[in-house]
Coordinates of C-alpha atoms in Angstrom, one line a residue:
M1 CA -116.8 -74.2 67.9
E2 CA -120.0 -75.0 66.5
V3 CA -119.3 -78.7 65.0
L4 CA -116.8 -79.3 68.1
A5 CA -119.9 -79.0 70.0
A6 CA -121.8 -81.5 68.4
R7 CA -119.1 -84.0 68.6
C8 CA -119.7 -83.5 72.0
A9 CA -123.5 -83.6 72.1
V10 CA -123.4 -86.6 69.5
R11 CA -120.5 -88.3 72.9
K12 CA -122.7 -87.8 75.4
T13 CA -125.7 -89.1 74.1
S14 CA -124.6 -92.2 72.7
R15 CA -124.4 -95.7 74.5
H16 CA -128.4 -94.9 75.3
D17 CA -128.0 -92.1 76.7
N18 CA -131.3 -89.3 76.5
G19 CA -131.7 -86.8 74.8
V20 CA -131.5 -85.4 70.8
A21 CA -128.3 -84.1 68.5
D22 CA -128.1 -82.3 65.6
P23 CA -124.8 -83.1 64.4
G24 CA -125.7 -84.0 61.6
T25 CA -127.0 -87.4 60.3
L26 CA -123.7 -89.1 58.8
R27 CA -121.6 -87.6 61.4
A28 CA -124.0 -89.2 63.9
F29 CA -123.0 -92.3 62.6
M30 CA -119.6 -91.5 62.8
E31 CA -118.7 -92.3 65.9
V32 CA -117.6 -95.6 65.6
P33 CA -116.0 -98.1 67.6
L34 CA -112.9 -100.3 66.7
I35 CA -110.6 -101.6 69.8
R36 CA -107.7 -101.2 71.2
C37 CA -106.7 -102.5 74.6
A38 CA -105.2 -99.0 75.8
G39 CA -105.6 -96.4 78.0
V40 CA -107.6 -93.6 76.0
S41 CA -109.6 -93.5 73.3
M42 CA -108.4 -91.5 70.1
F43 CA -110.5 -89.4 68.0
L44 CA -109.2 -87.7 64.5
H45 CA -111.6 -85.3 63.4
D46 CA -111.9 -83.1 60.2
Y47 CA -114.0 -80.2 60.6
S48 CA -115.4 -80.1 56.9
V49 CA -118.6 -82.1 57.0
P50 CA -121.7 -80.4 56.1
E51 CA -124.7 -80.8 59.4
T52 CA -127.7 -82.0 57.4
G53 CA -130.9 -83.4 59.3
T54 CA -131.4 -84.4 62.9
F55 CA -131.5 -87.9 64.6
R56 CA -132.4 -89.9 67.8
A57 CA -129.4 -90.4 70.1
A58 CA -130.4 -92.4 72.3
K59 CA -131.6 -95.5 69.6
T60 CA -129.7 -94.8 67.3
L61 CA -126.1 -93.9 68.1
V62 CA -125.7 -97.0 70.4
W63 CA -125.3 -99.5 67.8
L64 CA -121.6 -97.7 66.4
T65 CA -120.9 -96.9 70.5
L66 CA -121.2 -100.6 72.4
F67 CA -117.6 -100.8 72.9
A68 CA -115.3 -98.7 75.2
I69 CA -112.9 -97.4 72.4
M70 CA -113.7 -95.6 69.5
I71 CA -111.7 -93.6 66.8
L72 CA -113.7 -91.3 65.5
A73 CA -112.7 -89.8 61.9
V74 CA -114.9 -87.1 60.4
M75 CA -114.0 -86.8 56.7
T76 CA -114.8 -85.0 54.1
A77 CA -117.9 -85.0 51.8
Q78 CA -116.0 -85.7 48.8
G79 CA -113.5 -88.9 50.6
A80 CA -115.4 -92.4 49.3
G81 CA -115.0 -93.2 53.4
M82 CA -118.3 -91.1 53.9
D83 CA -121.2 -91.3 51.0
H84 CA -123.7 -88.9 51.9
E85 CA -125.4 -89.3 49.1
R86 CA -125.8 -93.4 49.9
K87 CA -126.1 -92.5 53.3
R88 CA -123.1 -95.3 54.1
I89 CA -119.5 -95.1 55.4
T90 CA -116.2 -97.6 55.0
L91 CA -114.3 -99.0 58.2
S92 CA -111.7 -101.5 58.5
L93 CA -110.7 -104.1 60.5
T94 CA -107.1 -105.5 61.6
S95 CA -107.7 -109.2 61.7
E96 CA -110.7 -111.6 59.7
P97 CA -113.5 -112.1 62.3
P98 CA -112.3 -115.6 64.1
S99 CA -116.2 -116.5 64.6
L100 CA -119.6 -115.3 64.0
D101 CA -121.2 -117.7 66.3
S102 CA -122.0 -116.0 68.8
S103 CA -121.7 -118.7 71.4
L104 CA -118.4 -119.1 70.2
S105 CA -117.4 -115.3 69.4
Q106 CA -114.5 -114.3 72.4
D107 CA -112.6 -111.2 70.5
T108 CA -113.5 -108.0 69.8
T109 CA -113.1 -107.3 66.4
S110 CA -116.0 -111.1 66.2
N111 CA -117.9 -108.9 68.7
F112 CA -118.2 -105.2 66.6
V113 CA -119.7 -107.0 64.4
L114 CA -122.3 -108.9 65.7
T115 CA -122.6 -105.8 68.5
L116 CA -124.6 -104.7 65.2
T117 CA -126.1 -108.0 63.7
S118 CA -128.3 -108.9 66.9
E119 CA -129.4 -107.8 70.5
G120 CA -129.8 -108.8 73.0
L121 CA -132.1 -108.8 75.5
V122 CA -130.7 -105.5 77.4
R123 CA -128.6 -103.2 76.2
I124 CA -125.4 -101.1 78.5
D125 CA -124.2 -97.7 78.0
A126 CA -120.9 -96.6 79.0
K127 CA -121.5 -95.8 82.9
G128 CA -122.6 -99.5 83.1
R129 CA -126.6 -98.9 82.9
V130 CA -128.6 -101.3 81.7
F131 CA -131.7 -100.5 79.2
P132 CA -134.3 -102.2 77.0
G133 CA -133.5 -104.6 73.7
V134 CA -135.5 -107.6 72.6
A135 CA -136.8 -107.0 76.9
E136 CA -138.9 -104.4 76.5
R137 CA -139.0 -104.5 80.5
W138 CA -137.8 -107.2 83.8
E139 CA -138.5 -108.4 86.6
L140 CA -135.6 -109.0 88.9
R141 CA -135.9 -111.6 92.0
E142 CA -133.1 -112.7 94.6
R143 CA -132.0 -115.5 92.7
G144 CA -133.1 -114.8 88.9
A145 CA -135.2 -112.8 86.2
R146 CA -138.3 -112.7 84.3
F147 CA -138.1 -110.9 80.2
F148 CA -141.1 -109.9 78.6
L149 CA -139.9 -109.3 74.7
R150 CA -141.0 -107.0 72.7
K151 CA -143.8 -108.6 69.9
D152 CA -142.1 -106.3 67.7
A153 CA -138.7 -107.9 67.8
R154 CA -138.3 -110.0 64.2
W155 CA -135.6 -111.6 62.4
A156 CA -134.5 -110.3 59.1
D157 CA -136.3 -112.9 57.5
G158 CA -140.1 -111.6 59.0
K159 CA -140.2 -114.4 62.0
P160 CA -140.4 -113.0 65.2
V161 CA -137.9 -113.4 68.2
T162 CA -138.9 -116.0 70.8
A163 CA -138.4 -116.3 74.1
H164 CA -137.4 -119.8 72.7
D165 CA -134.4 -118.2 70.6
F166 CA -132.8 -116.9 73.6
V167 CA -133.6 -120.7 75.5
F168 CA -132.0 -123.1 72.3
S169 CA -129.0 -120.4 72.4
W170 CA -128.2 -120.2 76.1
R171 CA -128.2 -124.4 76.6
R172 CA -126.8 -124.4 72.7
L173 CA -123.8 -122.6 75.1
V174 CA -123.2 -124.5 77.8
D175 CA -123.1 -128.1 75.8
P176 CA -119.9 -129.0 76.2
K177 CA -121.0 -130.4 72.0
T178 CA -120.6 -126.7 71.5
A179 CA -117.4 -126.4 72.5
A180 CA -117.3 -122.9 73.6
S181 CA -114.6 -121.5 76.0
G182 CA -113.8 -117.7 76.6
S183 CA -117.8 -117.2 75.6
T184 CA -119.5 -119.4 78.8
F185 CA -116.7 -117.4 81.7
F186 CA -119.8 -115.9 82.8
A187 CA -122.4 -118.4 82.5
Y188 CA -121.5 -120.3 85.9
T189 CA -123.8 -117.5 87.1
I190 CA -127.5 -119.4 85.4
E191 CA -128.1 -122.4 87.8
H192 CA -126.6 -125.8 86.5
A193 CA -124.6 -124.2 83.9
E194 CA -121.9 -125.1 85.6
D195 CA -122.5 -129.1 86.2
I196 CA -123.2 -128.6 82.0
I197 CA -120.5 -127.9 80.7
A198 CA -118.9 -130.2 82.9
G199 CA -120.5 -133.0 82.0
K200 CA -122.7 -134.1 84.7
L201 CA -126.0 -132.6 83.9
P202 CA -128.0 -132.7 80.4
P203 CA -128.1 -128.3 78.6
D204 CA -132.4 -129.1 78.8
A205 CA -131.2 -128.8 82.8
L206 CA -130.1 -125.5 82.3
S207 CA -132.6 -123.4 85.0
V208 CA -134.0 -120.8 81.9
T209 CA -137.4 -121.2 80.9
A210 CA -139.2 -120.2 77.4
M211 CA -143.0 -119.2 80.0
D212 CA -144.6 -118.1 76.8
D213 CA -143.4 -116.5 73.1
H214 CA -143.1 -113.7 74.9
T215 CA -142.0 -114.1 78.0
L216 CA -138.5 -115.5 79.4
D217 CA -137.9 -116.9 83.0
V218 CA -134.0 -117.1 84.4
T219 CA -133.0 -119.5 87.5
T220 CA -129.8 -117.9 88.9
S221 CA -126.6 -120.1 90.5
R222 CA -127.2 -117.4 93.5
P223 CA -128.1 -113.9 93.9
V224 CA -126.1 -112.0 90.9
P225 CA -126.6 -108.1 91.1
Y226 CA -124.6 -107.4 88.0
F227 CA -126.8 -110.2 85.7
L228 CA -128.1 -107.9 83.4
N229 CA -124.4 -106.6 82.2
I230 CA -123.7 -110.3 81.9
I231 CA -125.9 -110.8 79.6
A232 CA -126.0 -107.9 77.3
G233 CA -122.6 -109.9 76.3
T234 CA -122.6 -111.1 72.4
A235 CA -122.7 -115.0 74.1
Y236 CA -126.5 -114.3 75.4
R237 CA -128.1 -113.5 71.6
P238 CA -130.7 -115.5 70.5
L239 CA -130.6 -117.4 67.8
R240 CA -133.2 -119.3 66.1
E241 CA -133.4 -123.7 66.1
S242 CA -134.2 -124.1 62.8
F243 CA -132.0 -121.6 61.1
V244 CA -128.5 -122.7 62.8
N245 CA -129.3 -126.4 62.3
A246 CA -130.0 -126.6 58.3
Q247 CA -126.3 -124.7 58.6
H248 CA -124.7 -128.0 59.3
G249 CA -121.9 -126.9 61.7
R250 CA -121.0 -123.6 59.3
Y251 CA -123.6 -121.4 61.5
G252 CA -121.3 -117.9 61.0
A253 CA -119.5 -119.0 58.8
D254 CA -120.3 -117.1 55.9
A255 CA -123.1 -113.9 55.7
A256 CA -125.4 -117.1 54.3
N257 CA -125.0 -118.7 57.6
L258 CA -125.9 -115.6 59.5
L259 CA -129.4 -114.8 60.5
S260 CA -129.3 -111.2 62.5
N261 CA -131.8 -110.0 64.6
G262 CA -129.7 -106.4 65.3
P263 CA -130.2 -103.2 62.8
F264 CA -127.4 -104.5 60.4
I265 CA -127.3 -107.3 58.3
L266 CA -124.5 -108.9 56.8
D267 CA -124.5 -108.7 53.3
S268 CA -121.2 -110.0 52.4
W269 CA -117.8 -111.5 53.4
I270 CA -114.9 -111.8 51.4
H271 CA -112.7 -113.3 53.8
N272 CA -109.4 -112.1 54.9
S273 CA -110.6 -109.3 52.4
S274 CA -114.4 -107.0 52.6
M275 CA -118.0 -107.2 54.2
R276 CA -120.9 -105.7 53.3
L277 CA -123.3 -104.9 56.4
N278 CA -126.6 -103.2 55.3
R279 CA -129.5 -102.0 57.1
N280 CA -132.1 -104.9 58.6
E281 CA -135.4 -103.3 57.5
Q282 CA -136.6 -106.0 60.2
Y283 CA -135.4 -104.6 63.3
W284 CA -137.9 -103.2 65.5
A285 CA -136.2 -99.7 65.9
R286 CA -135.3 -99.5 62.3
D287 CA -136.3 -95.4 61.7
E288 CA -134.0 -94.5 64.0
I289 CA -131.3 -96.3 61.5
R290 CA -130.1 -93.2 59.7
L291 CA -127.1 -95.4 58.1
A292 CA -127.9 -97.3 55.1
G293 CA -125.5 -99.5 55.5
M294 CA -121.4 -100.0 55.7
D295 CA -118.5 -101.2 54.5
I296 CA -115.3 -102.9 56.4
G297 CA -113.7 -101.4 53.1
Y298 CA -109.7 -103.7 54.4
I299 CA -108.8 -106.4 56.8
T300 CA -105.2 -106.0 57.1
A301 CA -102.4 -105.7 60.1
D302 CA -100.7 -103.2 58.5
T303 CA -102.3 -100.1 60.6
R304 CA -99.7 -98.1 58.8
S305 CA -101.7 -98.7 55.3
L306 CA -104.7 -98.2 56.8
M307 CA -103.3 -94.4 58.2
N308 CA -102.7 -94.2 53.9
L309 CA -106.3 -94.9 53.2
F310 CA -107.5 -92.4 56.1
K311 CA -105.6 -89.7 54.7
S312 CA -106.7 -90.1 51.8
G313 CA -110.4 -90.3 52.7
E314 CA -111.0 -94.2 51.8
L315 CA -111.7 -95.0 55.4
A316 CA -114.4 -92.8 57.9
A317 CA -112.9 -95.0 60.9
L318 CA -109.6 -95.4 62.1
R319 CA -107.9 -97.5 64.8
L320 CA -105.1 -95.7 66.3
D321 CA -102.5 -97.9 67.7
E322 CA -98.8 -97.5 69.0
N323 CA -97.2 -97.4 65.3
I324 CA -99.3 -94.9 64.3
L325 CA -100.3 -92.2 66.7
K326 CA -97.1 -90.1 65.8
D327 CA -98.4 -89.9 62.1
A328 CA -102.1 -88.8 62.9
A329 CA -100.9 -86.0 65.6
A330 CA -99.2 -84.9 62.3
T331 CA -101.4 -85.2 60.2
G332 CA -102.7 -81.6 61.3
A333 CA -106.1 -83.3 62.9
R334 CA -107.5 -82.8 66.8
I335 CA -106.9 -86.0 68.7
R336 CA -109.2 -86.6 71.8
S337 CA -108.9 -89.3 74.8
A338 CA -111.4 -91.0 76.9
P339 CA -110.4 -93.8 79.4
T340 CA -111.6 -96.9 78.6
N341 CA -111.4 -100.2 80.5
C342 CA -108.8 -103.2 79.3
P343 CA -106.7 -104.3 81.9
A344 CA -104.9 -106.3 79.7
W345 CA -101.9 -109.9 80.7
M346 CA -99.2 -111.7 80.2
L347 CA -100.4 -115.4 80.6
I348 CA -97.8 -118.2 81.7
N349 CA -99.2 -122.0 81.0
V350 CA -99.4 -123.4 83.8
R351 CA -100.2 -127.3 82.5
P352 CA -97.9 -129.9 84.4
D353 CA -96.6 -130.7 80.9
R354 CA -95.3 -127.2 81.0
V355 CA -92.0 -126.0 82.5
T356 CA -93.8 -123.4 83.3
H357 CA -95.6 -124.7 86.1
S358 CA -93.2 -124.0 88.5
T359 CA -94.3 -121.2 90.9
K360 CA -90.8 -120.1 91.3
L361 CA -90.0 -120.0 87.4
R362 CA -93.9 -117.7 87.0
A363 CA -92.5 -115.4 89.8
A364 CA -89.0 -115.2 87.6
L365 CA -90.2 -114.5 84.8
A366 CA -93.0 -111.7 86.7
M367 CA -90.4 -109.8 87.9
A368 CA -88.3 -109.8 85.0
F369 CA -90.7 -108.6 82.4
D370 CA -90.6 -104.6 82.7
R371 CA -94.0 -103.1 82.5
D372 CA -92.7 -99.7 83.0
G373 CA -90.8 -99.7 80.0
Y374 CA -93.7 -102.0 78.0
V375 CA -96.2 -99.3 78.3
N376 CA -94.2 -96.4 78.4
N377 CA -92.1 -97.5 75.1
I378 CA -94.1 -100.0 73.4
V379 CA -98.0 -98.9 73.9
G380 CA -96.7 -96.1 74.0
L381 CA -100.1 -94.7 74.1
P382 CA -101.3 -91.6 76.6
G383 CA -103.8 -92.4 79.9
T384 CA -101.7 -96.2 79.6
R385 CA -100.7 -97.4 82.9
K386 CA -99.2 -100.3 84.0
A387 CA -101.5 -102.2 86.9
D388 CA -101.1 -104.9 89.2
S389 CA -104.5 -106.2 89.9
V390 CA -106.7 -107.6 87.5
F391 CA -109.9 -105.7 88.9
T392 CA -110.7 -102.4 87.5
T393 CA -110.6 -99.1 88.6
Y394 CA -114.4 -98.8 87.8
L395 CA -115.5 -101.6 91.1
Q396 CA -116.6 -100.1 93.9
G397 CA -116.1 -101.3 97.9
V398 CA -117.6 -100.5 101.0
R399 CA -116.7 -97.0 101.3
G400 CA -115.7 -96.2 97.8
P401 CA -113.2 -97.8 95.2
F402 CA -112.0 -101.2 96.0
L403 CA -108.8 -101.0 95.3
R404 CA -108.5 -97.7 97.6
E405 CA -109.3 -99.9 100.3
Y406 CA -108.0 -103.6 99.4
P407 CA -104.4 -102.1 97.0
A408 CA -102.8 -105.1 96.0
P409 CA -99.3 -105.3 96.1
E410 CA -96.9 -104.4 93.5
I411 CA -95.1 -106.3 91.1
D412 CA -91.1 -105.3 91.5
F413 CA -89.1 -104.6 88.7
D414 CA -86.0 -106.9 90.3
P415 CA -83.6 -108.4 87.6
A416 CA -81.4 -110.2 90.2
R417 CA -84.3 -111.5 91.7
A418 CA -85.4 -113.0 89.3
R419 CA -82.0 -114.8 88.0
A420 CA -82.1 -116.2 91.4
L421 CA -85.5 -117.7 91.3
L422 CA -84.9 -119.2 88.0
A423 CA -81.9 -120.9 89.7
E424 CA -84.1 -122.1 92.2
S425 CA -87.1 -122.9 90.3
L426 CA -84.3 -125.0 87.6
Q427 CA -82.8 -126.9 90.2
A428 CA -86.7 -127.9 91.8
L429 CA -87.1 -129.2 87.5
G430 CA -83.9 -131.4 87.2
L431 CA -82.8 -129.0 84.6
A432 CA -79.1 -127.6 83.9
T433 CA -80.4 -125.2 81.5
L434 CA -84.3 -124.1 80.1
P435 CA -85.4 -125.2 77.3
P436 CA -86.9 -121.9 74.9
L437 CA -90.1 -121.0 76.1
I438 CA -92.8 -120.5 73.6
L439 CA -93.7 -116.6 73.8
L440 CA -97.4 -117.6 71.2
A441 CA -97.9 -114.1 69.2
N442 CA -101.1 -112.8 66.8
E443 CA -100.3 -110.6 63.8
T444 CA -101.7 -107.7 65.2
R445 CA -99.4 -107.9 68.7
Q446 CA -95.3 -108.2 67.0
I447 CA -93.6 -105.3 67.9
E448 CA -95.2 -106.1 71.5
A449 CA -94.4 -109.4 71.7
E450 CA -90.6 -109.2 70.3
F451 CA -89.9 -106.5 73.5
I452 CA -91.5 -109.8 75.6
Q453 CA -88.8 -112.0 73.9
S454 CA -85.6 -109.7 74.3
Q455 CA -86.6 -108.0 77.3
I456 CA -87.2 -111.0 79.4
G457 CA -84.7 -112.8 77.6
R458 CA -81.8 -110.7 77.9
A459 CA -82.9 -110.0 82.1
L460 CA -82.9 -113.7 82.7
G461 CA -80.2 -115.4 80.2
I462 CA -83.0 -117.2 78.9
E463 CA -84.2 -118.4 75.0
I464 CA -87.7 -117.0 74.2
R465 CA -89.4 -117.9 70.8
V466 CA -92.3 -115.8 69.3
D467 CA -94.7 -118.0 67.6
K468 CA -96.7 -115.7 65.6
Q469 CA -100.2 -116.8 64.1
T470 CA -103.1 -115.1 63.0
F471 CA -105.8 -114.0 65.0
K472 CA -108.2 -116.7 65.1
Q473 CA -105.0 -119.4 65.2
A474 CA -103.6 -117.9 68.2
I475 CA -106.9 -118.2 69.9
D476 CA -107.2 -121.2 69.0
K477 CA -104.0 -122.7 70.1
M478 CA -104.2 -120.7 73.7
Q479 CA -107.7 -122.4 74.0
K480 CA -105.6 -125.6 73.1
G481 CA -103.0 -124.5 75.9
D482 CA -100.5 -124.6 73.0
F483 CA -97.8 -121.8 74.4
D484 CA -95.6 -120.9 77.1
L485 CA -96.5 -117.2 77.7
A486 CA -99.1 -115.2 75.2
R487 CA -100.6 -112.0 75.8
A488 CA -104.5 -111.3 76.4
A489 CA -106.6 -108.7 77.7
F490 CA -110.4 -108.6 78.5
C491 CA -112.4 -105.7 77.5
G492 CA -115.8 -105.6 78.9
A493 CA -117.5 -102.6 78.2
P494 CA -120.5 -104.2 79.7
F495 CA -118.3 -104.8 83.2
R496 CA -117.5 -100.8 83.3
T497 CA -119.0 -100.7 86.7
L498 CA -118.5 -104.2 87.8
Y499 CA -115.4 -106.3 87.6
S500 CA -113.7 -109.1 84.4
L501 CA -113.7 -111.8 86.4
P502 CA -110.2 -113.0 85.2
A503 CA -110.3 -115.9 87.2
S504 CA -112.3 -117.5 84.5
L505 CA -109.3 -117.5 81.6
T506 CA -107.3 -119.7 85.2
R507 CA -110.3 -122.0 85.0
R508 CA -110.1 -122.8 81.5
V509 CA -107.2 -122.4 80.7
H510 CA -105.0 -123.3 82.2
T511 CA -103.0 -120.2 83.0
T512 CA -101.6 -118.2 85.6
M513 CA -101.4 -113.9 84.7
V514 CA -98.7 -111.3 85.0
A515 CA -100.8 -107.7 84.4
I516 CA -99.8 -105.1 82.5
K517 CA -101.3 -102.0 82.4
A518 CA -104.9 -101.0 82.5
S519 CA -107.0 -99.6 80.4
G520 CA -111.8 -105.5 78.4
T521 CA -112.9 -110.8 74.8
M522 CA -109.5 -111.2 74.1
N523 CA -107.9 -108.8 72.2

């Protein structure tokens, strides 16, 4: 009971919550975020870790608990996953980070690493509360804000982080030459950003100004009460212009091409194999970082192999999914859960060169999709539920939850009506039969893709072909519109008390969406 109480204390004081916990230095750093778009977090416990040392959770744990979904594994002292003497832990990823360029990153895997290696102006806790980051304080106005940067914020090479680094980063984000996509979803909140992205204005027209080295002023395009939540995202981390330019287009491509201002630095990166992170001795709160470093020892989509590594003590933490949940429960470890904020949906391409631009065909696909079967039998994680709206349950209306005040119309599962709509769409398209539809799927979502392929295919009597790609390739194809159907999610940890903006996907990728599950960077 004592260890359980200590664990609760760690979780309570994580994500910038104030307070001091004392469950042991290494155990404190075992609350490690690993992303899963589902309705619960799964925590695996082994109560044999000795309790030694103290730590301050308010500053320390935040860097290992920045995401909504965590899988905790407190291993024995003998396991290689936790090296007590060297104060290191070993983790795993299910895919290679597609991009560690913060201007381009738009997925949870990359953001996991970037959250450890970089720091923005502010930070957000699990309840959506804002805490200082590089900015030690700020002043808000109706259409903008002024940030006052701490003078001890430094890059890993010892040079100071300045307001000019944020100006360069944000201008680069919206510069059409950067070709950022998902990472610009919320950039329109900054004055002139939309026109810059559209090529109507130059990047230096963005309304962000360095008043001096430690004062940054931003004007928003309209009143944006959630602006601080937006700039907590990785897309708004600082970048030093001289370093980025010196990489000649390879910024973030390898460990040597990445410059950190966060609590850890990326020391080595063997692509598709491993990563090594060490504590950043130049970080302004380095004394609060008790962990000397961490190793991403395995990068593989084979979660069963990772489960075996976890059971043998080679991993300190493990991401649970529908494939290994039962195996995890069979180990006898205690499994705990916590709600998250991850809506997922099926994207349907509406570009005019795709048959799916037909409104009736899209309606047929939506009605033919058995979301109950998908959520209960394929995803199968407790707490995951189907959703009829892309707005989160955290979004508040005037007198209560927004979805209670304005309920979304339910998406019916009606195969008969779906087949009738399919016939009408074929007639309108002038087709006798529907050509095969391409379902884009990344390698970590194969089972889900096979369910959609089989279930909708049978319901409508059509052929759906799965285009299986690596995570990075799948994102690239999605951006280019090279698909008919795809599954996507938005794990918007900074927006837990606000909302995700899936309309941005419609604007950028030319898709419509069918809500799948509520459980939000692409996952």
